[in-house]
CSV table of C-alpha atoms and ligand atoms in Angstrom, one decimal:
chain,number,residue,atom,x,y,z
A,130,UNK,CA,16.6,4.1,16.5
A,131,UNK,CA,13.5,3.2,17.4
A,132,UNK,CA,11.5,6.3,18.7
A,133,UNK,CA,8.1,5.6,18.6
A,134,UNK,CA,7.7,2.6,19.7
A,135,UNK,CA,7.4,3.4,23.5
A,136,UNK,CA,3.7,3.8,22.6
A,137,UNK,CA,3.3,0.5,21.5
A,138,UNK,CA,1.4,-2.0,24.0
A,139,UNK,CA,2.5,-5.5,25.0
A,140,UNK,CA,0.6,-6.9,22.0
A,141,UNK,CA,1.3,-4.7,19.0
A,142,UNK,CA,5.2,-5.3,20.7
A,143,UNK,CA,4.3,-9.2,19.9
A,144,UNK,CA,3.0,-9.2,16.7
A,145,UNK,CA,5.8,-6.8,15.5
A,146,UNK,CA,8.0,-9.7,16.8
A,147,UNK,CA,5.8,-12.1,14.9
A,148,UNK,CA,5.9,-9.5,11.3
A,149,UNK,CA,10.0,-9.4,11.8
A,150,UNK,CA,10.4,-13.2,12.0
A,151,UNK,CA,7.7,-14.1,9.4
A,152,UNK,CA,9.9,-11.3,7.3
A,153,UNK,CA,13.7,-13.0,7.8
A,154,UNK,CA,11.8,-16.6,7.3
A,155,UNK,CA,9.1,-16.0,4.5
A,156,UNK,CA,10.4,-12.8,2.4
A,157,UNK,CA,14.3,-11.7,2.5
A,158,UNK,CA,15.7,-14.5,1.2
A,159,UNK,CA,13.3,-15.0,-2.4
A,160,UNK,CA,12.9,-10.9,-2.4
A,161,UNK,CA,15.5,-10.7,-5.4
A,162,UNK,CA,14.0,-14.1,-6.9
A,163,UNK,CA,10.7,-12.8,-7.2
A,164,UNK,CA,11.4,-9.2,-8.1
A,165,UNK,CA,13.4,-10.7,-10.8
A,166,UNK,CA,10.4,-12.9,-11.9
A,167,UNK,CA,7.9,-10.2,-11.1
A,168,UNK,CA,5.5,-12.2,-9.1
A,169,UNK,CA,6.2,-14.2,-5.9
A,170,UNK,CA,4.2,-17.5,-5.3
A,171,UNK,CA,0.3,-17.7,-4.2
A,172,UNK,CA,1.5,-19.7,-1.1
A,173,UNK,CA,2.6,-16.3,0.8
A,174,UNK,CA,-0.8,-15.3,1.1
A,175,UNK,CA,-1.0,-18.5,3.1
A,176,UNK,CA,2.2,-18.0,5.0
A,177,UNK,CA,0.9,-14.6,6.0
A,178,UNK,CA,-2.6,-15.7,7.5
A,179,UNK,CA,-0.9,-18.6,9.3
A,180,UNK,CA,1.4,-15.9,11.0
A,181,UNK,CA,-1.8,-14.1,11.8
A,182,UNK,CA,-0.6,-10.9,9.2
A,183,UNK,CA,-3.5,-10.8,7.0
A,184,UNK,CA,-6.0,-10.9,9.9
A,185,UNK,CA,-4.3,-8.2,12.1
A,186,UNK,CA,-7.1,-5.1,12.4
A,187,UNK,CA,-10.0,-6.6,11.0
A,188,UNK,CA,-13.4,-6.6,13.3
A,189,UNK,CA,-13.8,-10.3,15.4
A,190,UNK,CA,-16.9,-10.7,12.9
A,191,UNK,CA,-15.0,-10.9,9.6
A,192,UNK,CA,-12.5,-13.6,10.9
A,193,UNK,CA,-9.9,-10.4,11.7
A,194,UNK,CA,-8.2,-10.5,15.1
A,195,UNK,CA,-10.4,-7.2,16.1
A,196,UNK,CA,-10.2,-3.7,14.9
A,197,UNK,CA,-7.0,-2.2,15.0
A,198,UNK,CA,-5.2,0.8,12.9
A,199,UNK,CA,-1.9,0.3,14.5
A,200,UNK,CA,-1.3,-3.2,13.9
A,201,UNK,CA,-1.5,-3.2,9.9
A,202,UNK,CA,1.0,-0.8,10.0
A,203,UNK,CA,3.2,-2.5,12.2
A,204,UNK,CA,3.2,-5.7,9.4
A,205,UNK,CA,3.9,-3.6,6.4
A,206,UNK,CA,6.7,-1.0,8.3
A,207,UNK,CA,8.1,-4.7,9.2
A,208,UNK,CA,7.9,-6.5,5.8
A,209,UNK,CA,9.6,-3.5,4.2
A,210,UNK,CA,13.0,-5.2,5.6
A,211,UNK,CA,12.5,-8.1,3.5
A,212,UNK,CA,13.6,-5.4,0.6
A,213,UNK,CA,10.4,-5.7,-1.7
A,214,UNK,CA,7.7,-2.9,-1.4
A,215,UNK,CA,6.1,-4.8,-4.6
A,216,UNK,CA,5.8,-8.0,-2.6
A,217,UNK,CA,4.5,-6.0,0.7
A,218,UNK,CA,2.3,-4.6,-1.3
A,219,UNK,CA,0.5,-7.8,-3.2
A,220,UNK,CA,0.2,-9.2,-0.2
A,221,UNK,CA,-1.3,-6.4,1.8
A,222,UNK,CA,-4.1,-5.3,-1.4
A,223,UNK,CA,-6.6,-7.1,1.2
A,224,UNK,CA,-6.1,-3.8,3.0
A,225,UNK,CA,-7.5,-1.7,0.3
A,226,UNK,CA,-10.1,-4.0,-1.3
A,227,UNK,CA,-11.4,-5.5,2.0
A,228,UNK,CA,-12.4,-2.2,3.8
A,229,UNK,CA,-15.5,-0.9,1.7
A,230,UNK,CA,-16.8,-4.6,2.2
A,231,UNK,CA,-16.3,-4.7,6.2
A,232,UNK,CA,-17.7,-0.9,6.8
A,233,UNK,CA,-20.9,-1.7,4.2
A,234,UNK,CA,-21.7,-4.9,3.8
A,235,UNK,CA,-24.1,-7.4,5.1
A,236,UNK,CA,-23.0,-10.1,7.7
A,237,UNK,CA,-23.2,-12.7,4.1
A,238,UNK,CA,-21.2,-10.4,2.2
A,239,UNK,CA,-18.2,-10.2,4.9
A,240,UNK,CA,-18.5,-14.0,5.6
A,241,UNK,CA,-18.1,-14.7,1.4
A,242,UNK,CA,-16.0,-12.2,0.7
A,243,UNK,CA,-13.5,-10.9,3.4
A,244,UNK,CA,-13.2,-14.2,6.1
A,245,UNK,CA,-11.7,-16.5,3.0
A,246,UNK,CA,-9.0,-13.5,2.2
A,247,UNK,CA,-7.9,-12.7,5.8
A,248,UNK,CA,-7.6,-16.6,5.8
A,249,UNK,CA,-5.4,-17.0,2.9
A,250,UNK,CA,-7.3,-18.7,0.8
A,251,UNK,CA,-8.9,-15.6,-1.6
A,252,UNK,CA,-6.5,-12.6,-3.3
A,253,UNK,CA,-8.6,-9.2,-3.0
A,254,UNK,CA,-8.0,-6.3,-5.5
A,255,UNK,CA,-9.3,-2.9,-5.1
A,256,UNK,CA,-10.6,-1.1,-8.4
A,257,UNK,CA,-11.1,2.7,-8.1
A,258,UNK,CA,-8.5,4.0,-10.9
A,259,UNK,CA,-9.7,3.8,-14.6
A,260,UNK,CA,-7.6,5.0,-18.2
A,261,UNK,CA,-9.5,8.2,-18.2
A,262,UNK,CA,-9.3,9.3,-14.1
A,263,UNK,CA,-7.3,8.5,-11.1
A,264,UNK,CA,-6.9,11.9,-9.0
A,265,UNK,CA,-10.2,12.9,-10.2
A,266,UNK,CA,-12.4,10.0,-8.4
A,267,UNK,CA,-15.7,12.3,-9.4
A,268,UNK,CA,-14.6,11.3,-12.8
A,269,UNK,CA,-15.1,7.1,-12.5
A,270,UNK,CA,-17.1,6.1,-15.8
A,271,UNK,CA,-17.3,2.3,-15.0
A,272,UNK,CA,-21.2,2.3,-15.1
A,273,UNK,CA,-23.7,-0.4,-12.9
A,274,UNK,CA,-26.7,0.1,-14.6
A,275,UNK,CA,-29.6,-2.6,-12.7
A,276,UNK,CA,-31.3,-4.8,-14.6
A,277,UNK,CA,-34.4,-6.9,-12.6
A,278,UNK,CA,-32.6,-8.7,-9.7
A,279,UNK,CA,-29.2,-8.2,-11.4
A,280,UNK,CA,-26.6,-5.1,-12.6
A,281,UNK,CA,-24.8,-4.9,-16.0
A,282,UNK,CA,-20.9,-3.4,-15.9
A,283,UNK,CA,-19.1,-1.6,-18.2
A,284,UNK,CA,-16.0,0.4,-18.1
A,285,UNK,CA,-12.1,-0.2,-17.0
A,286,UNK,CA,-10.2,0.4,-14.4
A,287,UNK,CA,-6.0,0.7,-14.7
A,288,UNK,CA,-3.0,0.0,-12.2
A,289,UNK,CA,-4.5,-2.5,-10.2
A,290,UNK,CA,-2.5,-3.9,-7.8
A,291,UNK,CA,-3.1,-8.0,-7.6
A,292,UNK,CA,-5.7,-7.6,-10.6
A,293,UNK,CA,-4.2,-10.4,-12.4
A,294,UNK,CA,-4.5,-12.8,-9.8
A,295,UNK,CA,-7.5,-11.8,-7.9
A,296,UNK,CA,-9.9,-13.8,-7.0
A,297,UNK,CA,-12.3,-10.5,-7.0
A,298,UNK,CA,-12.2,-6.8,-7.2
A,299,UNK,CA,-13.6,-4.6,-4.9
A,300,UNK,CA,-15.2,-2.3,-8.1
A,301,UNK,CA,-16.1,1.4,-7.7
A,302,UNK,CA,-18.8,2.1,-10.3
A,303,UNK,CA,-21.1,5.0,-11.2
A,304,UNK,CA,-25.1,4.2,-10.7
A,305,UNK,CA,-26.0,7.8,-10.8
A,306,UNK,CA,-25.2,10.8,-12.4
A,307,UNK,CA,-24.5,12.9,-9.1
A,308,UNK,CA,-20.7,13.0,-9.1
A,309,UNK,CA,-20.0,12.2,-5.4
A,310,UNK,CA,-23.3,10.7,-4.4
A,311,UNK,CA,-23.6,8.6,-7.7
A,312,UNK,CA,-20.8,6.0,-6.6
A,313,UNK,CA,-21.7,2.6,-5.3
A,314,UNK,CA,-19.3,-0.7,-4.9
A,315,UNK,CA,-20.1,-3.8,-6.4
A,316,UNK,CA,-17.8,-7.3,-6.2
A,317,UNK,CA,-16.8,-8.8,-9.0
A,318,UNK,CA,-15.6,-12.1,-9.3
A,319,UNK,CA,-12.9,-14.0,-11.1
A,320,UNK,CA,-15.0,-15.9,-13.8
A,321,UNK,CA,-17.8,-13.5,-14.4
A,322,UNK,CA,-18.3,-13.4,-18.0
A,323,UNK,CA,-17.7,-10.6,-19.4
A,324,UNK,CA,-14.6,-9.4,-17.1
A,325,UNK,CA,-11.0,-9.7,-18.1
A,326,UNK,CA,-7.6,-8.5,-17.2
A,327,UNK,CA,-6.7,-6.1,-20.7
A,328,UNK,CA,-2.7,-6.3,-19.5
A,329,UNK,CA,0.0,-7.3,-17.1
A,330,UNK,CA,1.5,-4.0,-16.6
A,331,UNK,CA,5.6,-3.5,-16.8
A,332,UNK,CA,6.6,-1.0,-14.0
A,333,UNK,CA,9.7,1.0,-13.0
A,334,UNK,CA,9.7,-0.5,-9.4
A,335,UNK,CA,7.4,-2.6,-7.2
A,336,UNK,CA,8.0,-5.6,-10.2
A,337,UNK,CA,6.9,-8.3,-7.4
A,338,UNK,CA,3.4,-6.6,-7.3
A,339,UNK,CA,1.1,-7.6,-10.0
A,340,UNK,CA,-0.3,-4.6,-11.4
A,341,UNK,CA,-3.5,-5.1,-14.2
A,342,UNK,CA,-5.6,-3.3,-16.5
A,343,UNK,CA,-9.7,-4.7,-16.2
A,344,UNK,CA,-11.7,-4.6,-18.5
A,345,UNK,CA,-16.0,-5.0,-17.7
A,346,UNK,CA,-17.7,-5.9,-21.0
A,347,UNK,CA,-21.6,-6.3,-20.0
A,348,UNK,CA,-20.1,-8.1,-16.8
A,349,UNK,CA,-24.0,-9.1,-15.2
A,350,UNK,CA,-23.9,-9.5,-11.2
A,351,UNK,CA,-26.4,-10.4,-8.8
A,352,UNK,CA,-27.8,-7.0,-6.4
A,353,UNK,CA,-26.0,-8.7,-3.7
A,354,UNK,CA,-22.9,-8.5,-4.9
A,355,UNK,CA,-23.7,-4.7,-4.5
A,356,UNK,CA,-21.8,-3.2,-1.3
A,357,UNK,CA,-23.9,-0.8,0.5
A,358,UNK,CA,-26.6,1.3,-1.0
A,359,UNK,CA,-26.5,2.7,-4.0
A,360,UNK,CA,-24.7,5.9,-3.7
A,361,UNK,CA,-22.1,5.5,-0.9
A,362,UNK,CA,-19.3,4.2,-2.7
A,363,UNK,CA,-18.1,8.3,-2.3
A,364,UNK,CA,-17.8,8.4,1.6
A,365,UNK,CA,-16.6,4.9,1.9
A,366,UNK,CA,-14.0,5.6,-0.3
A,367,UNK,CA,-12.7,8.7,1.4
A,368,UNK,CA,-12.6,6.4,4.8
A,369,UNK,CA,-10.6,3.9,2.8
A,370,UNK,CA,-7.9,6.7,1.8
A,371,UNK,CA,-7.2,7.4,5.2
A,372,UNK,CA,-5.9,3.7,5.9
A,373,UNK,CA,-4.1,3.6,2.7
A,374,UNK,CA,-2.7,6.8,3.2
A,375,UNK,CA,-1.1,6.2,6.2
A,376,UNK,CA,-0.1,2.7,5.2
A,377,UNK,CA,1.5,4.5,2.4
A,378,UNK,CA,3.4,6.8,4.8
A,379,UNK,CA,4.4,4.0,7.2
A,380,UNK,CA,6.0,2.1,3.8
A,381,UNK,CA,7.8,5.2,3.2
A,382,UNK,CA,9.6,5.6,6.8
A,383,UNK,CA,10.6,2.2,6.9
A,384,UNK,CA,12.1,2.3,3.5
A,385,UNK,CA,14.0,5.1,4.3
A,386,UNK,CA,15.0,3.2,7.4
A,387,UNK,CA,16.3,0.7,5.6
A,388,UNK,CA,18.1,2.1,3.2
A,389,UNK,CA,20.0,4.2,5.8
A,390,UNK,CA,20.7,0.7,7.6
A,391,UNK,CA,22.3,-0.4,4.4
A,392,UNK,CA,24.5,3.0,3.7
A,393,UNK,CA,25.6,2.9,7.0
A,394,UNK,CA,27.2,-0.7,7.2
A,395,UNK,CA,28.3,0.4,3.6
A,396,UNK,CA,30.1,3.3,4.7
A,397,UNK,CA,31.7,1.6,7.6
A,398,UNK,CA,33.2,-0.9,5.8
A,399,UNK,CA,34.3,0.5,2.3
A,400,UNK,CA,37.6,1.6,2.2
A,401,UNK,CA,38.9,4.7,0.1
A,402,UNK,CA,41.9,6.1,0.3
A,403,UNK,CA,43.1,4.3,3.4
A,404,UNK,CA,39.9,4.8,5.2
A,405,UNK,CA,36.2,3.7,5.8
A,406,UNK,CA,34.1,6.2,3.8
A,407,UNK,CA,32.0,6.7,6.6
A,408,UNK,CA,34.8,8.7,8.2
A,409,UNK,CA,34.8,11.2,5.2
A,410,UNK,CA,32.4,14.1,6.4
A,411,UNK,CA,30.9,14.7,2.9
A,412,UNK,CA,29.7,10.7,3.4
A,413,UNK,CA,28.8,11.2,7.2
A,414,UNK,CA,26.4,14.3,7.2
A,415,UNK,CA,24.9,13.2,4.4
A,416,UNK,CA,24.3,9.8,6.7
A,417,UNK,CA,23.3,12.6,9.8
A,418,UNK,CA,21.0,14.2,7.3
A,419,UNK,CA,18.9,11.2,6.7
A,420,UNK,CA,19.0,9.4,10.2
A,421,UNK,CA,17.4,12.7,11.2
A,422,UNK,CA,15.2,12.7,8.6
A,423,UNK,CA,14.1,8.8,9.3
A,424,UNK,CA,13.5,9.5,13.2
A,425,UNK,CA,11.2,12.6,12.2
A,426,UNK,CA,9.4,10.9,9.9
A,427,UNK,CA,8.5,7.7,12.1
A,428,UNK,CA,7.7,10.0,14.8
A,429,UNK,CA,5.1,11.9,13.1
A,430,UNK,CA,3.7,8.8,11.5
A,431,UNK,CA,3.4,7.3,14.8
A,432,UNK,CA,1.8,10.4,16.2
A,433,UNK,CA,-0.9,10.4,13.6
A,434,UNK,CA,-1.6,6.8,13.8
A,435,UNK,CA,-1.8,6.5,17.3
A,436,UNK,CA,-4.4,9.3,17.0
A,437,UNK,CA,-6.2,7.7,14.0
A,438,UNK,CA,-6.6,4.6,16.4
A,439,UNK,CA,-8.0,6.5,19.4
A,440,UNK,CA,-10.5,7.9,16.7
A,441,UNK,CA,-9.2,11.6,16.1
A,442,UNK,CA,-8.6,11.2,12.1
A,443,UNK,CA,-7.2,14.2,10.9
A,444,UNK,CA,-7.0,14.0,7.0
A,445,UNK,CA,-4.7,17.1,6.8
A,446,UNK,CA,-2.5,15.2,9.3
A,447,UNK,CA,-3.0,11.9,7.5
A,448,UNK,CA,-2.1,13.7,4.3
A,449,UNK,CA,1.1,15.4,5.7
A,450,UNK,CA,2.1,12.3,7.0
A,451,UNK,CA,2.0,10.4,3.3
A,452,UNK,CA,3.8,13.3,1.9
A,453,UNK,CA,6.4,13.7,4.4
A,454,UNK,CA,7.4,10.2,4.6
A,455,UNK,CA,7.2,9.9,0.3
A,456,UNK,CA,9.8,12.5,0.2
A,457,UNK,CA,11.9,11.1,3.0
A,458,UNK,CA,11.9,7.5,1.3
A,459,UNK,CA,13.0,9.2,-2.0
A,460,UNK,CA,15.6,11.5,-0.7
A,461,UNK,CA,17.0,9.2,1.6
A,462,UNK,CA,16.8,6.5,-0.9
A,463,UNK,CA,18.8,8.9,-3.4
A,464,UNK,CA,21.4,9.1,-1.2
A,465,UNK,CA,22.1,5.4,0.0
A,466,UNK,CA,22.3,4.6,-3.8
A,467,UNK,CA,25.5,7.8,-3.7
A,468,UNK,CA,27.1,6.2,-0.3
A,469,UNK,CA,27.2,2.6,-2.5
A,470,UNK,CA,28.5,4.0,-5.3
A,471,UNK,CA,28.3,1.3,-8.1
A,472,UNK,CA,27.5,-1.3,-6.0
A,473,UNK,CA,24.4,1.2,-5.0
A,474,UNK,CA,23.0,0.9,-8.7
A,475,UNK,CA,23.8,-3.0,-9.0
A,476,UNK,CA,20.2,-4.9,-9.3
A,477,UNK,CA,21.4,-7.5,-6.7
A,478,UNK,CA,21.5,-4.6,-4.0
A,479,UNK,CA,18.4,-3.9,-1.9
A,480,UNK,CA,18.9,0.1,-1.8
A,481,UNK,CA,18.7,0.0,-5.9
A,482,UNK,CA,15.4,-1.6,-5.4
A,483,UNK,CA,14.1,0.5,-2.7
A,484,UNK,CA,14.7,3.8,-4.3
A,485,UNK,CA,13.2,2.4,-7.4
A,486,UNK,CA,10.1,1.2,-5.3
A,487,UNK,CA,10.3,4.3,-4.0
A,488,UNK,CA,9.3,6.2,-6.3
A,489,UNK,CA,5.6,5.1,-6.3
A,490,UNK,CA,4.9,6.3,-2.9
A,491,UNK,CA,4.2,10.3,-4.1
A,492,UNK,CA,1.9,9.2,-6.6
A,493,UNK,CA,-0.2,6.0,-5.4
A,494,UNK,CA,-3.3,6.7,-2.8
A,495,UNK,CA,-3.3,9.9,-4.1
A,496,UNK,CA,-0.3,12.5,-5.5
A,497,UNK,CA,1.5,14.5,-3.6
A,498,UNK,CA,-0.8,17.6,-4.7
A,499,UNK,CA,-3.7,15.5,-3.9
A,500,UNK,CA,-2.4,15.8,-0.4
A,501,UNK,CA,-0.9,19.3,-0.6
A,502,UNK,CA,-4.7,20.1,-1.9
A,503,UNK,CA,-6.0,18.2,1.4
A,504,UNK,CA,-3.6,20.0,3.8
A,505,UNK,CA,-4.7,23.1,2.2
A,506,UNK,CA,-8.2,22.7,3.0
A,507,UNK,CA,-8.6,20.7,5.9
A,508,UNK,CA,-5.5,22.0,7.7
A,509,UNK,CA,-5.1,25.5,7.0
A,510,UNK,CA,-9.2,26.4,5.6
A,511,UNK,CA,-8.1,27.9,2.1
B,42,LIG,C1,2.1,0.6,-8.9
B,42,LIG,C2,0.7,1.2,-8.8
B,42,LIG,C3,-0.2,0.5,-8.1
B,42,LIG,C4,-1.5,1.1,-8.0
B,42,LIG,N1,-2.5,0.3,-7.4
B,42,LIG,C5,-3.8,0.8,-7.5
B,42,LIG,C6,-4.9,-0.1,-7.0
B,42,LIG,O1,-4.7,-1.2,-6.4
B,42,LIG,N2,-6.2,0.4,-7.2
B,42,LIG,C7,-6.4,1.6,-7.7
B,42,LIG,O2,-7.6,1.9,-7.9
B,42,LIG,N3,-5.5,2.4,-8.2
B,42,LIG,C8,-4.2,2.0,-8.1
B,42,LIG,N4,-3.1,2.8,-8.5
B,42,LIG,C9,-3.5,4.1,-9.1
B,42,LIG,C10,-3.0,5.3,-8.3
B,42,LIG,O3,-3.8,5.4,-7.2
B,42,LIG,C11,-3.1,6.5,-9.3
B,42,LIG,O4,-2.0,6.3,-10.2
B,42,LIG,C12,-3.0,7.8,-8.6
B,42,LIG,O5,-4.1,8.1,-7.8
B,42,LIG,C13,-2.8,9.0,-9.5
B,42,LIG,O6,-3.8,8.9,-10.5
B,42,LIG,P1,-3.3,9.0,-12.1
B,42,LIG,O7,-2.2,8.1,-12.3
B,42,LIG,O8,-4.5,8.8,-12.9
B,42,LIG,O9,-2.8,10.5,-12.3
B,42,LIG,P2,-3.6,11.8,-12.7
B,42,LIG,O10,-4.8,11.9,-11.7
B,42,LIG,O11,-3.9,11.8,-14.1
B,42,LIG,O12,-2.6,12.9,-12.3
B,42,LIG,C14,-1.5,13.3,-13.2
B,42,LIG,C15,-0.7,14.4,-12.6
B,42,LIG,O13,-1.6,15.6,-12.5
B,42,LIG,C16,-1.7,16.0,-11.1
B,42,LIG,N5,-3.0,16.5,-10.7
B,42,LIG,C17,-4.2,15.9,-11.0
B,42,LIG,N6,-5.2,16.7,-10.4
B,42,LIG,C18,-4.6,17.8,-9.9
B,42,LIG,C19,-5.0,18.9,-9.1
B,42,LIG,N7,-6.3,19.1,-8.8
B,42,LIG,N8,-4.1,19.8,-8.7
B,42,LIG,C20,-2.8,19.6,-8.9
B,42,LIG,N9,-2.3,18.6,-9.6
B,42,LIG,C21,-3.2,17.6,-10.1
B,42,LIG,C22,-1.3,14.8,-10.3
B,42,LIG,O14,-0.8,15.1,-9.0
B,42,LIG,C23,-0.2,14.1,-11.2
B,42,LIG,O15,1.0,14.8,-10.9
B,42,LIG,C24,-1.8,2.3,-8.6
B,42,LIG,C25,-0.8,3.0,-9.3
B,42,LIG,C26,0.4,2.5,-9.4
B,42,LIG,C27,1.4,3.2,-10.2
């Protein structure tokens, strides 16, 4: 079942070790809790850095354990089993928001800023997405406007995953009018006057994720809370993408894993008319269908990552990976829910929450036509 991983070195083999047990110790059993609750407590953040999770692929000079693509991937594809993509994804939204930071700020910036998060001490948000644009990242209103030795915010930003509870959000803003070249980060911090979370959102799945509106009412920040120039918030951001794509893509393989471990020891052990279901061929090429479907995915994610890491990003790829794997997760995910039966759409069972968490994975880090638009260009030149 595990194809793949014969690519893996002695120490991403480790620390996927390390992500499983941190998983069965520190996730499965308060998954239902806390999507019940929607929220799970601040203290996992610590849990993770202590296991080394939150640190995994950030550069030696950030307090990260050195710069990897592989390993990330390897903690979220391995918290998945706890059965909770909203709480793999509050306490991964360090590998959205900490990114633009590491690749464009100063040595001051990434000591503030990133070392306390990848210690477990600080929550980091990322705030691209605004009420009036998310595909459309040309179309980000949030305006920086500088003022002497400070800059003056104003604008929104919507579906921000750990917004509530962040301690700051990495904030794309326009400076300029140009609509790619005008786009520069800032940092804002929990506290500034002026900033707010508008809402708590209510979602279909991911309910342990906190997920905010912002609002940035003459919010006044110092120039160095600036990241980079003014202006390269556009090429940073298309970097960032690639990470979250493929994180994206990895979340989807290893839901889809998942729920076809959980159909199968269904269908093994439910009885109907005098015999396991699994033995019923309707139940067991539909099971055939999507173990085929989980190894195909994982191998092409793997492929792709293992390229990303030896430096040979291929957006189209990157982008056919995220798709692929979104699909797989939700068709795979349909059908584990089927082999259950009612027990499938019970709330207590993890395949009920996985295909609603599912769901997300076509539209977050860009839509599926976002990609398909991508592929098209990059991959085939139309
Ligand atoms: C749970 C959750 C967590 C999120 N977390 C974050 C976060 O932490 N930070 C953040 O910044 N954002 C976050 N997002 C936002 C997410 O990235 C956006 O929802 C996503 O990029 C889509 O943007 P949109 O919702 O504005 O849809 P729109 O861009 O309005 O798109 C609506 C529909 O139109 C289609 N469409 C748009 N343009 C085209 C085109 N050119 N061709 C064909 N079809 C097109 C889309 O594919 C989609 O089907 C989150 C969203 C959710 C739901």
């Amino acid at each position: 079942m595990l194809h793949g991983m014969q690519s893996l070195d002695d120490v991403a083999l480790a620390f996927q070790k390390t992500c499983r047990r941190f998983t069965r110790e520190h996730i499965e059993p308060f998954a239902h809790e806390w999507e019940e609750a929607e929220l799970f407590p601040r203290e996992l953040y610590g849990q993770a850095a202590a296991a080394g999770i939150l640190a995994a692929g950030f550069p030696e000079d950030c307090g990260g354990t050195g710069k990897s693509t592989m390993l990330p991937l390897l903690a979220l594809e391995a918290m998945i089993w706890g059965g909770s993509t909203g709480v793999v994804a509050g306490v991964s939204s360090h590998g959205i928001a900490l990114p633009p930071i590491v690749n464009l700020g100063t040595a001051e910036q990434k000591q503030r800023w990133v070392a306390p998060v990848l210690r477990g001490e600080h929550i980091a948000a990322l705030g691209i997405t605004e009420p009036g644009t998310g595909s459309d990242v040309a179309g980000v209103r949030t305006r920086a406007v500088r003022d002497g030795d400070t800059y003056v915010i104003n604008g929104a930003k919507m579906f921000i995953t750990s917004g509530c509870r962040a301690d700051f959000v990495t904030v794309l803003t326009r400076t300029g009018d140009d609509p790619h070249g005008g786009l520069t980060f800032f940092v804002v911090e929990r506290g500034t006057p002026g900033f707010s979370v508008s809402r708590a959102l209510k979602k279909t799945g991911w309910r342990a994720s906190d997920t905010a509106e912002l609002a940035f009412q003459d919010v006044r920040v110092p120039v160095g809370n600036r990241i980079g120039d003014e202006g390269s918030g556009f090429i940073a951001l298309m970097q960032n993408f690639q990470n979250e794509r493929l994180a994206l893509a990895f979340m989807g393989h290893a839901t889809a894993e998942v729920a076809l471990h959980d159909a199968l020891a269904y269908a093994r052990e439910r009885i109907a008319f005098g015999k396991p279901i699994g033995k019923f061929q309707a139940i067991r090429h539909k099971l055939a269908e999507m173990a085929t479907q989980v190894q195909a995915a994982r191998a092409f994610n793997y492929s792709v990552a293992l390229r990303c890491e030896a430096g040979d990003v291929d957006v189209s790829h990157v982008s056919m990976a995220k798709n692929f794997s979104a699909r797989v997760a939700n068709e795979v995910c349909y059908e584990a829910v089927q082999i259950l039966g009612g027990a499938g759409y019970m709330r207590e069972s993890r395949v009920e929450r996985l295909s609603r968490d599912a769901r997300l994975l076509p539209i977050g880090g860009g839509t599926t036509e976002i990609m398909n638009e991508l592929i098209a260009r990059w991959g085939l030149g139309l």
